[in-house]
Short mmCIF file of N, CA and C in Angstrom, two decimals:
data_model
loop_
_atom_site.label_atom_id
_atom_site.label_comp_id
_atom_site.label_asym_id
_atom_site.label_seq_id
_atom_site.Cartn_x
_atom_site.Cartn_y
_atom_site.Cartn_z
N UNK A 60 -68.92 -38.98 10.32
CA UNK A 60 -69.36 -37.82 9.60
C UNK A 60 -68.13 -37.03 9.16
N UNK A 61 -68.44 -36.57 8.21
CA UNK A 61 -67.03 -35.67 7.47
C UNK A 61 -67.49 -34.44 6.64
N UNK A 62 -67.79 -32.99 6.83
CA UNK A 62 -68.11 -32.17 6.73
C UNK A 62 -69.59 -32.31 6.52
N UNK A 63 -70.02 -32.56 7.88
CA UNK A 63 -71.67 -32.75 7.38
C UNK A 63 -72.42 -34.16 6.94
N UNK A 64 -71.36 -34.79 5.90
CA UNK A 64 -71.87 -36.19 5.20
C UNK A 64 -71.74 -37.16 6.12
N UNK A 65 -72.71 -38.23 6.15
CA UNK A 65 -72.72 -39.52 6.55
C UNK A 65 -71.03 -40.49 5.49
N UNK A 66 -70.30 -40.63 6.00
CA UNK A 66 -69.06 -41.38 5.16
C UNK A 66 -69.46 -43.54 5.66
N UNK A 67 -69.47 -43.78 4.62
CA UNK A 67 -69.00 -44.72 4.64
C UNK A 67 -67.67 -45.45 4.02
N UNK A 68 -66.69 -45.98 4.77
CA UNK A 68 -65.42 -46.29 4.12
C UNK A 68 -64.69 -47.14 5.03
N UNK A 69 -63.87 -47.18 4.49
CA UNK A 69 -62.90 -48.07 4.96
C UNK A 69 -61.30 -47.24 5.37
N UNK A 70 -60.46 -47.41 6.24
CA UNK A 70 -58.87 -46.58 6.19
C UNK A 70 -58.18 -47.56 6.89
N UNK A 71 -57.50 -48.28 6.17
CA UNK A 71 -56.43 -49.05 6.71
C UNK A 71 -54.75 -48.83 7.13
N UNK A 72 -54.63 -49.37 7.77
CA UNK A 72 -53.07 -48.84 8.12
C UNK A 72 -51.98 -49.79 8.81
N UNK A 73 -50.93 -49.29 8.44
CA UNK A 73 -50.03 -51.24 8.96
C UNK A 73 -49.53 -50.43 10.46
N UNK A 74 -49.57 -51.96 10.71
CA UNK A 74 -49.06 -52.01 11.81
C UNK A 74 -47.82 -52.66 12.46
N UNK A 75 -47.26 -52.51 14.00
CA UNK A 75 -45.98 -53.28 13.33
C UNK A 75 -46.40 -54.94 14.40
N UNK A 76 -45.21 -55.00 14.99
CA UNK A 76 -46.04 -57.14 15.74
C UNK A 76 -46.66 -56.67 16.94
N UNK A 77 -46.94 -55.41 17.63
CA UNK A 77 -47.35 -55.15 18.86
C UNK A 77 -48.97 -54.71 18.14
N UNK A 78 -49.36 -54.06 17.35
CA UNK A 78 -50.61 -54.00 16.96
C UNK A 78 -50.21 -52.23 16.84
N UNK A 79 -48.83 -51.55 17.06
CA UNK A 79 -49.08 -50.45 17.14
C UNK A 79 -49.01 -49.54 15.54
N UNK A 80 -50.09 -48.53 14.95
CA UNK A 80 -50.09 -47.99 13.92
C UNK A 80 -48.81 -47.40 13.38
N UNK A 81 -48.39 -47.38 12.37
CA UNK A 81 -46.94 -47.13 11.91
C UNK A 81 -47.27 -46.59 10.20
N UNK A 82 -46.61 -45.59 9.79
CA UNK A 82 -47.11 -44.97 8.37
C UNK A 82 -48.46 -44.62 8.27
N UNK A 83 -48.55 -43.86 7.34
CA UNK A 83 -50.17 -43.14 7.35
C UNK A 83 -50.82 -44.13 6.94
N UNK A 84 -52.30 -44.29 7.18
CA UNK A 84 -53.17 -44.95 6.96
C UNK A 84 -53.34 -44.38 5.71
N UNK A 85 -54.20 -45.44 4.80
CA UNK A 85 -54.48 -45.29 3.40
C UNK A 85 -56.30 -45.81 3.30
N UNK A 86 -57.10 -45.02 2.19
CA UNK A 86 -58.50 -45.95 1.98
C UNK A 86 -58.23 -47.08 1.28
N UNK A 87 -59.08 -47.59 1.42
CA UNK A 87 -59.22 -48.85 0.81
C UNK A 87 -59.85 -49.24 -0.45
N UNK A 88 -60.26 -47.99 -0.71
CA UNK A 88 -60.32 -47.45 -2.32
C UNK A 88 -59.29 -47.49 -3.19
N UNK A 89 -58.12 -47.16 -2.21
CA UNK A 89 -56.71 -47.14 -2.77
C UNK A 89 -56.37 -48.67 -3.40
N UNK A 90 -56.93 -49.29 -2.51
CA UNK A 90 -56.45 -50.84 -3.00
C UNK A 90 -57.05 -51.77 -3.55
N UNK A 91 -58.48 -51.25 -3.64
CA UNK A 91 -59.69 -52.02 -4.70
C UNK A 91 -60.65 -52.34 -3.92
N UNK A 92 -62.35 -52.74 -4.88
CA UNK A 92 -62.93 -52.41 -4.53
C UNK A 92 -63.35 -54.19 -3.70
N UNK A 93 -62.60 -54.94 -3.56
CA UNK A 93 -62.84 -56.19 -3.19
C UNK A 93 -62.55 -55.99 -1.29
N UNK A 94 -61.85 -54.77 -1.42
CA UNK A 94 -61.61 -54.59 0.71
C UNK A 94 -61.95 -53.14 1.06
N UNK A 95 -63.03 -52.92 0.11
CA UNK A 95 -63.91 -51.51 0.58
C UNK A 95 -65.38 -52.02 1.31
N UNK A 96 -65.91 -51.03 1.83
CA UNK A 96 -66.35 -51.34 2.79
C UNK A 96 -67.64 -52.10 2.37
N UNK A 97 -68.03 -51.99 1.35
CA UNK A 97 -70.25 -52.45 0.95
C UNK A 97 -68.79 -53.95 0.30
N UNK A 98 -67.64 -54.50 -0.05
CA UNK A 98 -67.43 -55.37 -0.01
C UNK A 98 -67.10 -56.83 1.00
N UNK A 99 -66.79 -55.34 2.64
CA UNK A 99 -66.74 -56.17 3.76
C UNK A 99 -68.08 -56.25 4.27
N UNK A 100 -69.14 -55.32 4.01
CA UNK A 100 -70.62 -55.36 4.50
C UNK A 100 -70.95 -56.90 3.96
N UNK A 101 -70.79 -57.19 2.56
CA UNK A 101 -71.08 -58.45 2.22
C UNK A 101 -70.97 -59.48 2.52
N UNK A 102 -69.48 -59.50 2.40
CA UNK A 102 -68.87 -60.73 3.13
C UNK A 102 -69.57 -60.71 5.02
N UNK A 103 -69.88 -60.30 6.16
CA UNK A 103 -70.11 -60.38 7.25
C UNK A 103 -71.52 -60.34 6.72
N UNK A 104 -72.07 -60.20 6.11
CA UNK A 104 -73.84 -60.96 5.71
C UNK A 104 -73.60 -62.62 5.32
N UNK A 105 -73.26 -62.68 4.29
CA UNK A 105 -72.71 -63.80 3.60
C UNK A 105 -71.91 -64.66 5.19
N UNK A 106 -70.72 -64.00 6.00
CA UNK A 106 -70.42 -65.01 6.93
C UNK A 106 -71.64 -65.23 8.26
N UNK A 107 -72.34 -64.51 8.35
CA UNK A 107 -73.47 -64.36 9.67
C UNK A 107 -74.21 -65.34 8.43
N UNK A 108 -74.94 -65.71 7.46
CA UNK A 108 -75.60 -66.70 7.35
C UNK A 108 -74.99 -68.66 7.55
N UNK A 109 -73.69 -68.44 6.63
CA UNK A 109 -73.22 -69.67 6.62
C UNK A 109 -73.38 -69.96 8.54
N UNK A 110 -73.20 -68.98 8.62
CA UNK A 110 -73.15 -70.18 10.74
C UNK A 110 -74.19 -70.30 11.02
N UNK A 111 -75.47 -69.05 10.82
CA UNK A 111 -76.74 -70.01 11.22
C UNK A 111 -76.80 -71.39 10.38
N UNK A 112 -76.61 -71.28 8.58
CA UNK A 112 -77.38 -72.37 8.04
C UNK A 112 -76.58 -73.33 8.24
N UNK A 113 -75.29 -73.30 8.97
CA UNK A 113 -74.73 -74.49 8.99
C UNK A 113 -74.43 -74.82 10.27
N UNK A 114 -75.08 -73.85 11.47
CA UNK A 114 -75.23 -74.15 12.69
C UNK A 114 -73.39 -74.31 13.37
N UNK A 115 -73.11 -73.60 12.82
CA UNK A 115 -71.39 -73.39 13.54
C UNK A 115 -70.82 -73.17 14.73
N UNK A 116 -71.77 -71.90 15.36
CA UNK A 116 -71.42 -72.17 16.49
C UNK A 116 -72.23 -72.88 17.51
N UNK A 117 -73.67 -73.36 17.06
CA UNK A 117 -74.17 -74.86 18.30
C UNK A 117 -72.86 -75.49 18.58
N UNK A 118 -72.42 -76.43 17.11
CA UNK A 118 -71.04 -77.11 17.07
C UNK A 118 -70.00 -76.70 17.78
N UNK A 119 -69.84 -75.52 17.88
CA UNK A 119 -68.51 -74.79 18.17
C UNK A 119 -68.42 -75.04 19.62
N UNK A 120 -70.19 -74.38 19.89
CA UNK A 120 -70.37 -74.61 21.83
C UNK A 120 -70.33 -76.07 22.41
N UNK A 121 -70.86 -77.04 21.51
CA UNK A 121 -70.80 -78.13 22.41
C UNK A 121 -69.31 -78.92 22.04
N UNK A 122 -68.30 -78.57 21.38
CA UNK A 122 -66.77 -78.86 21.46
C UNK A 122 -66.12 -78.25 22.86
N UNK A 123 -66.52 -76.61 22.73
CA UNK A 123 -65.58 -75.90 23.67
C UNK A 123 -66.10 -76.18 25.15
N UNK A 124 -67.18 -76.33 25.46
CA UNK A 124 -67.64 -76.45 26.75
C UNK A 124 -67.07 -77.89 27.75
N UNK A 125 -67.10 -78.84 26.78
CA UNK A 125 -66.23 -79.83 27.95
C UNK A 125 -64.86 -79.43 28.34
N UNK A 126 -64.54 -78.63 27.02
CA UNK A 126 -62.82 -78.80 27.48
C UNK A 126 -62.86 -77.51 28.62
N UNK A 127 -63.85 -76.09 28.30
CA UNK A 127 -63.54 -75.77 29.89
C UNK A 127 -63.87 -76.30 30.79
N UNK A 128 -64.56 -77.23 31.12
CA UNK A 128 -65.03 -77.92 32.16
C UNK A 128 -63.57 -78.96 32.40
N UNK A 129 -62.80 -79.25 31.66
CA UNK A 129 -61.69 -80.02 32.16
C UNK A 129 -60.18 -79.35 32.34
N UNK A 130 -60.44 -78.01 31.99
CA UNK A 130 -59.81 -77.04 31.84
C UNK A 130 -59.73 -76.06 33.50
N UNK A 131 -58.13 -75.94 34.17
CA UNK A 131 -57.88 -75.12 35.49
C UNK A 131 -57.57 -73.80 35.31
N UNK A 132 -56.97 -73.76 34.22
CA UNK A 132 -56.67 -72.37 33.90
C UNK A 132 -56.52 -71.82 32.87
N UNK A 133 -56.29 -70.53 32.15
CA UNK A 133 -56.20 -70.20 30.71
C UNK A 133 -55.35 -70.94 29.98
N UNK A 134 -54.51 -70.81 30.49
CA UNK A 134 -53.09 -71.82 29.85
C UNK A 134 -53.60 -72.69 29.12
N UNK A 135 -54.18 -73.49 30.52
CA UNK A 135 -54.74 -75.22 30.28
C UNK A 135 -55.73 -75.30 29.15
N UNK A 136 -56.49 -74.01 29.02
CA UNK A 136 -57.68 -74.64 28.19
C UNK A 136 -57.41 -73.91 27.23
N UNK A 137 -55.97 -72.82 27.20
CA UNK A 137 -55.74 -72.36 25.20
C UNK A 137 -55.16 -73.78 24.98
N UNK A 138 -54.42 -74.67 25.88
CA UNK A 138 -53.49 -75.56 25.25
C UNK A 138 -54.58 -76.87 24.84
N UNK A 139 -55.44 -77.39 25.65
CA UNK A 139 -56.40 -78.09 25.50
C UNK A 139 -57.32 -77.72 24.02
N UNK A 140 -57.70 -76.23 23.83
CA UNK A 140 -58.72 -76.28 22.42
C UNK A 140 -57.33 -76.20 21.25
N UNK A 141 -56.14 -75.52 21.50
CA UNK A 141 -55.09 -76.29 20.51
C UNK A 141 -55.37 -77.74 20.09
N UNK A 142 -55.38 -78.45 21.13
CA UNK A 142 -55.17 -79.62 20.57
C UNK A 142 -56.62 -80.30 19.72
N UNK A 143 -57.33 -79.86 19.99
CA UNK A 143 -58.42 -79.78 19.31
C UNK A 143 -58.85 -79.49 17.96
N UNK A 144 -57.50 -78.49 17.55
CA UNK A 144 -57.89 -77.47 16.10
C UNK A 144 -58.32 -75.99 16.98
N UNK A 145 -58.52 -75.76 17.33
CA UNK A 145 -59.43 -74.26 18.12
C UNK A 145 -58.02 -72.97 18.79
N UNK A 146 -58.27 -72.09 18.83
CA UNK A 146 -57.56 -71.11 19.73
C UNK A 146 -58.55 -70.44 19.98
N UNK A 147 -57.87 -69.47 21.49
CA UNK A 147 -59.01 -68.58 21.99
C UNK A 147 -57.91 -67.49 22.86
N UNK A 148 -58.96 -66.19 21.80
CA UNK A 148 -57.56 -65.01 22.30
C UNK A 148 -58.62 -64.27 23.27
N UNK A 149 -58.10 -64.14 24.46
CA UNK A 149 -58.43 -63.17 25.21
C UNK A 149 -58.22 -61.59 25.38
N UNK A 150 -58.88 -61.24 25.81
CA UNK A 150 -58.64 -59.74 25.76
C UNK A 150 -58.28 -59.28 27.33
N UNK A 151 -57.66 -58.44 27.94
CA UNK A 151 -57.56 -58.69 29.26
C UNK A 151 -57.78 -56.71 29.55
N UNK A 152 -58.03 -56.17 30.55
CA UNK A 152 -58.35 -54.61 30.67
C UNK A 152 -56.62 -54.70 31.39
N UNK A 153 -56.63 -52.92 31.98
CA UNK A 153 -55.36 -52.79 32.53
C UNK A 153 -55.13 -53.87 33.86
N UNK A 154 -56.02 -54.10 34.57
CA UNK A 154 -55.72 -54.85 36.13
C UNK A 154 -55.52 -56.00 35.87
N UNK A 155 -56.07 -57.02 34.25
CA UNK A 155 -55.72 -58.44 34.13
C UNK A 155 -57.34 -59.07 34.13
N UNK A 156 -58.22 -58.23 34.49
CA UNK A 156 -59.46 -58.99 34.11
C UNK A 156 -60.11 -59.50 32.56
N UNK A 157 -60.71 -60.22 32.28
CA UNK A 157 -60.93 -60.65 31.18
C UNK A 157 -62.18 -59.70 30.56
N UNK A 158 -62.31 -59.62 29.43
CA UNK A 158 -63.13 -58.63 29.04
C UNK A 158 -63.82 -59.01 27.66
N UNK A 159 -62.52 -60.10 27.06
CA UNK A 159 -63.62 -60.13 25.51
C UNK A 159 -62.71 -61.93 24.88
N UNK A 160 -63.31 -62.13 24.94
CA UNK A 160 -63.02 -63.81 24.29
C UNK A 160 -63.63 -64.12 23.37
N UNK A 161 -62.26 -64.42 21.93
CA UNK A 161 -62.93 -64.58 20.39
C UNK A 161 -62.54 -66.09 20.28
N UNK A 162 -62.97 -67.27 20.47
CA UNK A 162 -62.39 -68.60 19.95
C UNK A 162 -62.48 -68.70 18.48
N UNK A 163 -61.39 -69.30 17.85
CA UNK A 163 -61.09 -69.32 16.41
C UNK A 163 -61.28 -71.13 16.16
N UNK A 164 -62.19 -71.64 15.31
CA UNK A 164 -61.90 -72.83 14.80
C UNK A 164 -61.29 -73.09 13.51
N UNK A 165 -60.11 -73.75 13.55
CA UNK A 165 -59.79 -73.94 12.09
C UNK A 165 -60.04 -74.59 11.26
N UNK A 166 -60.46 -75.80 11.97
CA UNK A 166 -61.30 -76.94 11.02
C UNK A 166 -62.23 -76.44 10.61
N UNK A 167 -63.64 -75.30 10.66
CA UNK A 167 -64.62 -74.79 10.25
C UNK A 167 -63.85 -73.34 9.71
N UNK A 168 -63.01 -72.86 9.82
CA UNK A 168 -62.58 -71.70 9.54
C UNK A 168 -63.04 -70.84 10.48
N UNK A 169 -63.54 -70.81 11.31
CA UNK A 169 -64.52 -69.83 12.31
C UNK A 169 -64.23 -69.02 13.21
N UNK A 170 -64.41 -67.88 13.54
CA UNK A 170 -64.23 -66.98 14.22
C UNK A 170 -65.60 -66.38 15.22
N UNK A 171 -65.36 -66.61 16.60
CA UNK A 171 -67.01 -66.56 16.90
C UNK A 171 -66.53 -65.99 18.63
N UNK A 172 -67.31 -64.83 18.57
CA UNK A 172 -66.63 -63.89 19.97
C UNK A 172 -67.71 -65.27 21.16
N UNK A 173 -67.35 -65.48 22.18
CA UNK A 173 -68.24 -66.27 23.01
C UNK A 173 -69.32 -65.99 23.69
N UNK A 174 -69.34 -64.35 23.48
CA UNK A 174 -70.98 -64.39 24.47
C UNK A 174 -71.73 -64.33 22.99
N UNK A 175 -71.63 -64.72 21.73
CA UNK A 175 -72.53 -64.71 20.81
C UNK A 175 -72.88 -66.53 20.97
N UNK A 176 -72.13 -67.01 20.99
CA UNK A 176 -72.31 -68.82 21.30
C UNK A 176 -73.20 -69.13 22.46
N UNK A 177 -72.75 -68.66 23.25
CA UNK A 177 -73.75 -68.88 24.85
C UNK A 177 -73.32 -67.87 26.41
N UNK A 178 -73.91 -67.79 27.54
CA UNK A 178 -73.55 -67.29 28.16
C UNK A 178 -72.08 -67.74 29.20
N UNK A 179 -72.00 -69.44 29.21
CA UNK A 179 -70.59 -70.24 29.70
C UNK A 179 -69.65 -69.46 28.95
N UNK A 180 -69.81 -68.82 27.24
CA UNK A 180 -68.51 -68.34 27.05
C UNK A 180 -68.60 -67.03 26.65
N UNK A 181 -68.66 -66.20 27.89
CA UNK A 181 -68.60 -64.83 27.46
C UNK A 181 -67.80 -64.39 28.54
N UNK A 182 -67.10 -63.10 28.04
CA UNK A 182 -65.79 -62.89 28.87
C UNK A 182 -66.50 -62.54 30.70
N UNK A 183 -67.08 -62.63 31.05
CA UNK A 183 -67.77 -62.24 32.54
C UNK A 183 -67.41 -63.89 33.48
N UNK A 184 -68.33 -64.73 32.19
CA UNK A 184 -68.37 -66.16 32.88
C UNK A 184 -67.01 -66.55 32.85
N UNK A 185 -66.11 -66.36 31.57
CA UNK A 185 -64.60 -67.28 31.78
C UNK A 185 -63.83 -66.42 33.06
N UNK A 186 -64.00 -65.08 33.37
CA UNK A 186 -63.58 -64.60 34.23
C UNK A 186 -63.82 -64.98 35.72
N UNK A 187 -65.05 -65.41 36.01
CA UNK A 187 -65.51 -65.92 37.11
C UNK A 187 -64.78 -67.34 37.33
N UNK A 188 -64.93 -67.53 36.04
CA UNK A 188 -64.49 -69.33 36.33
C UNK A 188 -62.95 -69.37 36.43
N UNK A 189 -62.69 -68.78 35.42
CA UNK A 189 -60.86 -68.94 36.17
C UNK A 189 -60.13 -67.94 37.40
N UNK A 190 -60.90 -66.98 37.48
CA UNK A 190 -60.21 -66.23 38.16
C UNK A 190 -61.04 -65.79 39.57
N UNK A 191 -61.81 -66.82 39.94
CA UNK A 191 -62.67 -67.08 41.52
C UNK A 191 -62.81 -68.29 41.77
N UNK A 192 -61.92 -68.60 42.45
CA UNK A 192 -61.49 -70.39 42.80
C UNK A 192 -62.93 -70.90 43.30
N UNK A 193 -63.47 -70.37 44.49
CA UNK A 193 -64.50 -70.19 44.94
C UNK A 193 -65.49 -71.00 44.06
N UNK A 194 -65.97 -69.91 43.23
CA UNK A 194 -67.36 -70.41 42.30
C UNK A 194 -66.54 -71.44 41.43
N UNK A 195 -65.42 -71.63 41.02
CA UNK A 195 -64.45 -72.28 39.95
C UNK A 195 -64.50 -73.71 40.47
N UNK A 196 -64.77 -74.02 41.30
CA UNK A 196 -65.27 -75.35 42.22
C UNK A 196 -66.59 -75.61 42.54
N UNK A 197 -67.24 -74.89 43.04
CA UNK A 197 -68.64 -75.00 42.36
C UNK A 197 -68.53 -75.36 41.45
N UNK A 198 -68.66 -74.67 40.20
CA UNK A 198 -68.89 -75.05 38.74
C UNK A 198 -68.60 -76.29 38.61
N UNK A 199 -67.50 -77.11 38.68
CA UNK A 199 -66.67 -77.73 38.74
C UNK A 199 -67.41 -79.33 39.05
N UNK A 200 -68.35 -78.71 39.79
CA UNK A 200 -68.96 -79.48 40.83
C UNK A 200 -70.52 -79.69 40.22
N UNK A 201 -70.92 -78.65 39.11
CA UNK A 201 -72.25 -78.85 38.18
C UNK A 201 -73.23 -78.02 39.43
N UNK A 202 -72.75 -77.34 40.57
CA UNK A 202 -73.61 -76.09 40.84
C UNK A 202 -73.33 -74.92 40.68
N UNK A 203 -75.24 -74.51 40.85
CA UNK A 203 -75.37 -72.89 40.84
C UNK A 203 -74.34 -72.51 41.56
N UNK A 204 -73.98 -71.12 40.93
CA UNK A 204 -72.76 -70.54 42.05
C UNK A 204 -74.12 -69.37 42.64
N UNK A 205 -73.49 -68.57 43.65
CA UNK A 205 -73.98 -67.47 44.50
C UNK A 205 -75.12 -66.70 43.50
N UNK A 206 -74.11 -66.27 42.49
CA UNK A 206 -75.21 -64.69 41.98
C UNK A 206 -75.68 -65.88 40.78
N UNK A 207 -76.16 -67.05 40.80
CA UNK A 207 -77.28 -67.57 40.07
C UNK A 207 -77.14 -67.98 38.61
N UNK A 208 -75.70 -67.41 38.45
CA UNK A 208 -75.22 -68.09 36.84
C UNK A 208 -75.13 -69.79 36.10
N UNK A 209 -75.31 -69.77 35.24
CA UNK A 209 -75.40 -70.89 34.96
C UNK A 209 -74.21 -71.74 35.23
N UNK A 210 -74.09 -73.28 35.00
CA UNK A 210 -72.79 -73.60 35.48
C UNK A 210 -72.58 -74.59 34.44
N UNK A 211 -71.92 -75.70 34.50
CA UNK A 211 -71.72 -76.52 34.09
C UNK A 211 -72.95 -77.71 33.50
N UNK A 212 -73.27 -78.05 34.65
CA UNK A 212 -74.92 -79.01 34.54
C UNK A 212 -75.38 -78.14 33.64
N UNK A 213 -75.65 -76.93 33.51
CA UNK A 213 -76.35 -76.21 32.52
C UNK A 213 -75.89 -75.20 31.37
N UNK A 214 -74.64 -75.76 31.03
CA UNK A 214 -73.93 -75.66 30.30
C UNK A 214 -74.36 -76.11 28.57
N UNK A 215 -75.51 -76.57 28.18
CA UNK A 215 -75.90 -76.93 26.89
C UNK A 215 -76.48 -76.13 26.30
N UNK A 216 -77.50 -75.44 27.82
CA UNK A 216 -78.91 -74.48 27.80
C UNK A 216 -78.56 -72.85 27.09
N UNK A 217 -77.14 -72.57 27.26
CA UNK A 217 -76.74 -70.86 26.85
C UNK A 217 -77.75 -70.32 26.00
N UNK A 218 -77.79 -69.07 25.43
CA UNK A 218 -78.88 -68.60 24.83
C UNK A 218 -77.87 -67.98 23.63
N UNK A 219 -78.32 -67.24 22.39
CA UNK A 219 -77.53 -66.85 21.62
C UNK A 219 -76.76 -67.81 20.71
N UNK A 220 -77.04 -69.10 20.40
CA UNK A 220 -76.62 -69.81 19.65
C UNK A 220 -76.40 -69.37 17.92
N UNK A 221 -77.32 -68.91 17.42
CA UNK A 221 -76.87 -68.59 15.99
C UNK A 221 -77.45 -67.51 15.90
N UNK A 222 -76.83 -66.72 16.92
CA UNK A 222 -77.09 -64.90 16.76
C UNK A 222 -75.17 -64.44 16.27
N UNK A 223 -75.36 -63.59 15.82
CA UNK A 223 -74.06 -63.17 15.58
C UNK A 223 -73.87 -61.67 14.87
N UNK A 224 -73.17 -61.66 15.55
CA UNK A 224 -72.92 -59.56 14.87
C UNK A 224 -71.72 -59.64 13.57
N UNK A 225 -71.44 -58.61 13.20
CA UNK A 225 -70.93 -58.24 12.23
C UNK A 225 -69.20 -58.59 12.76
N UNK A 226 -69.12 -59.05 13.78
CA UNK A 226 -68.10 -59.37 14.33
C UNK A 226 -67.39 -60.21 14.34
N UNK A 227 -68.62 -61.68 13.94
CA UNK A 227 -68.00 -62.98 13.69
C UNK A 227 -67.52 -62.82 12.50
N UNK A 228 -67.06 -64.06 11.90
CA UNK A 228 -66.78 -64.52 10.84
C UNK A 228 -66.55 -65.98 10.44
N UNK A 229 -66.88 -66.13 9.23
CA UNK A 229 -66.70 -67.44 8.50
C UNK A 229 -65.79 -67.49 7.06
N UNK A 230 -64.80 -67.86 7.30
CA UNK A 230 -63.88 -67.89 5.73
C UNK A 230 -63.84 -69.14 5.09
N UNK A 231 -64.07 -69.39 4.03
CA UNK A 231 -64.50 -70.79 2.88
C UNK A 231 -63.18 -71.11 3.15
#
């Protein structure tokens, strides 16, 4: 809101290699109307259909799920979906816990946060699994762990397959 009005817009601003803001931010009016905002509304309609109609991330989930299953640690399984075509950036809070996991495919162009794919890849479950040896062997092992999460054996079943927020993306 901006004196009262509902605003819709866009304000971009550079940054420098740490992600930190540097020079004033500018609209995006300033720079045309192809990276204003009813042009990014489009495009994230336009990319939320191509993955249902082309089913991107089913695909996406049943690539990434073996390799965490053969996968010990983050390392292992950014270096493992590398080799694949894939990356996967984590997000981590101040103590080092995991909080938000976006896997990127490049062969599909795809960008797809993981608890929109299934519940195996949403930042709670990769956290459990790499960072609680405990259940991380379970799993490991294709059982239920303690608090009843799904595991491995049931690793196909996730829910949220071609749901997706304004968050994903798909680039031609």
């Amino acid at each position: 809101m901006a004196r009262n009005r509902e605003y819709h817009g866009l304000v971009y601003s550079a940054t420098d290699d740490n992600g930190n803001k540097i020079g004033n931010p500018f609209k995006a009016s300033k720079i045309g109307p192809s990276v204003g905002y009813e042009a990014v509304q489009k495009r994230f309609a336009w990319s939320k259909k191509q993955i249902a109609d082309k089913g991107i991330a089913a695909s996406l989930k049943e690539k990434i799920l073996p390799i965490l299953a053969a996968s010990s640690n983050t390392k292992d399984f950014k270096s493992r979906l590398q080799a694949q075509g894939m990356d996967v950036v984590f997000r981590y809070t101040d103590t080092g816990r995991i909080y938000g996991a976006t896997f990127i495919d490049h062969d599909s162009r795809s960008v797809l946060n993981g608890s929109r794919m299934c519940k195996e890849l949403s930042a709670n479950a990769l956290e459990q699994y790499f960072n609680n040896p405990h259940n991380h062997e379970q799993t490991q092992q294709g059982q239920t762990t303690d608090q009843g999460q799904s595991t491995q054996e049931g690793a196909g079943h996730g829910t949220g397959g071609g749901q997706q927020s304004s968050g994903s993306d798909h680039w031609p």
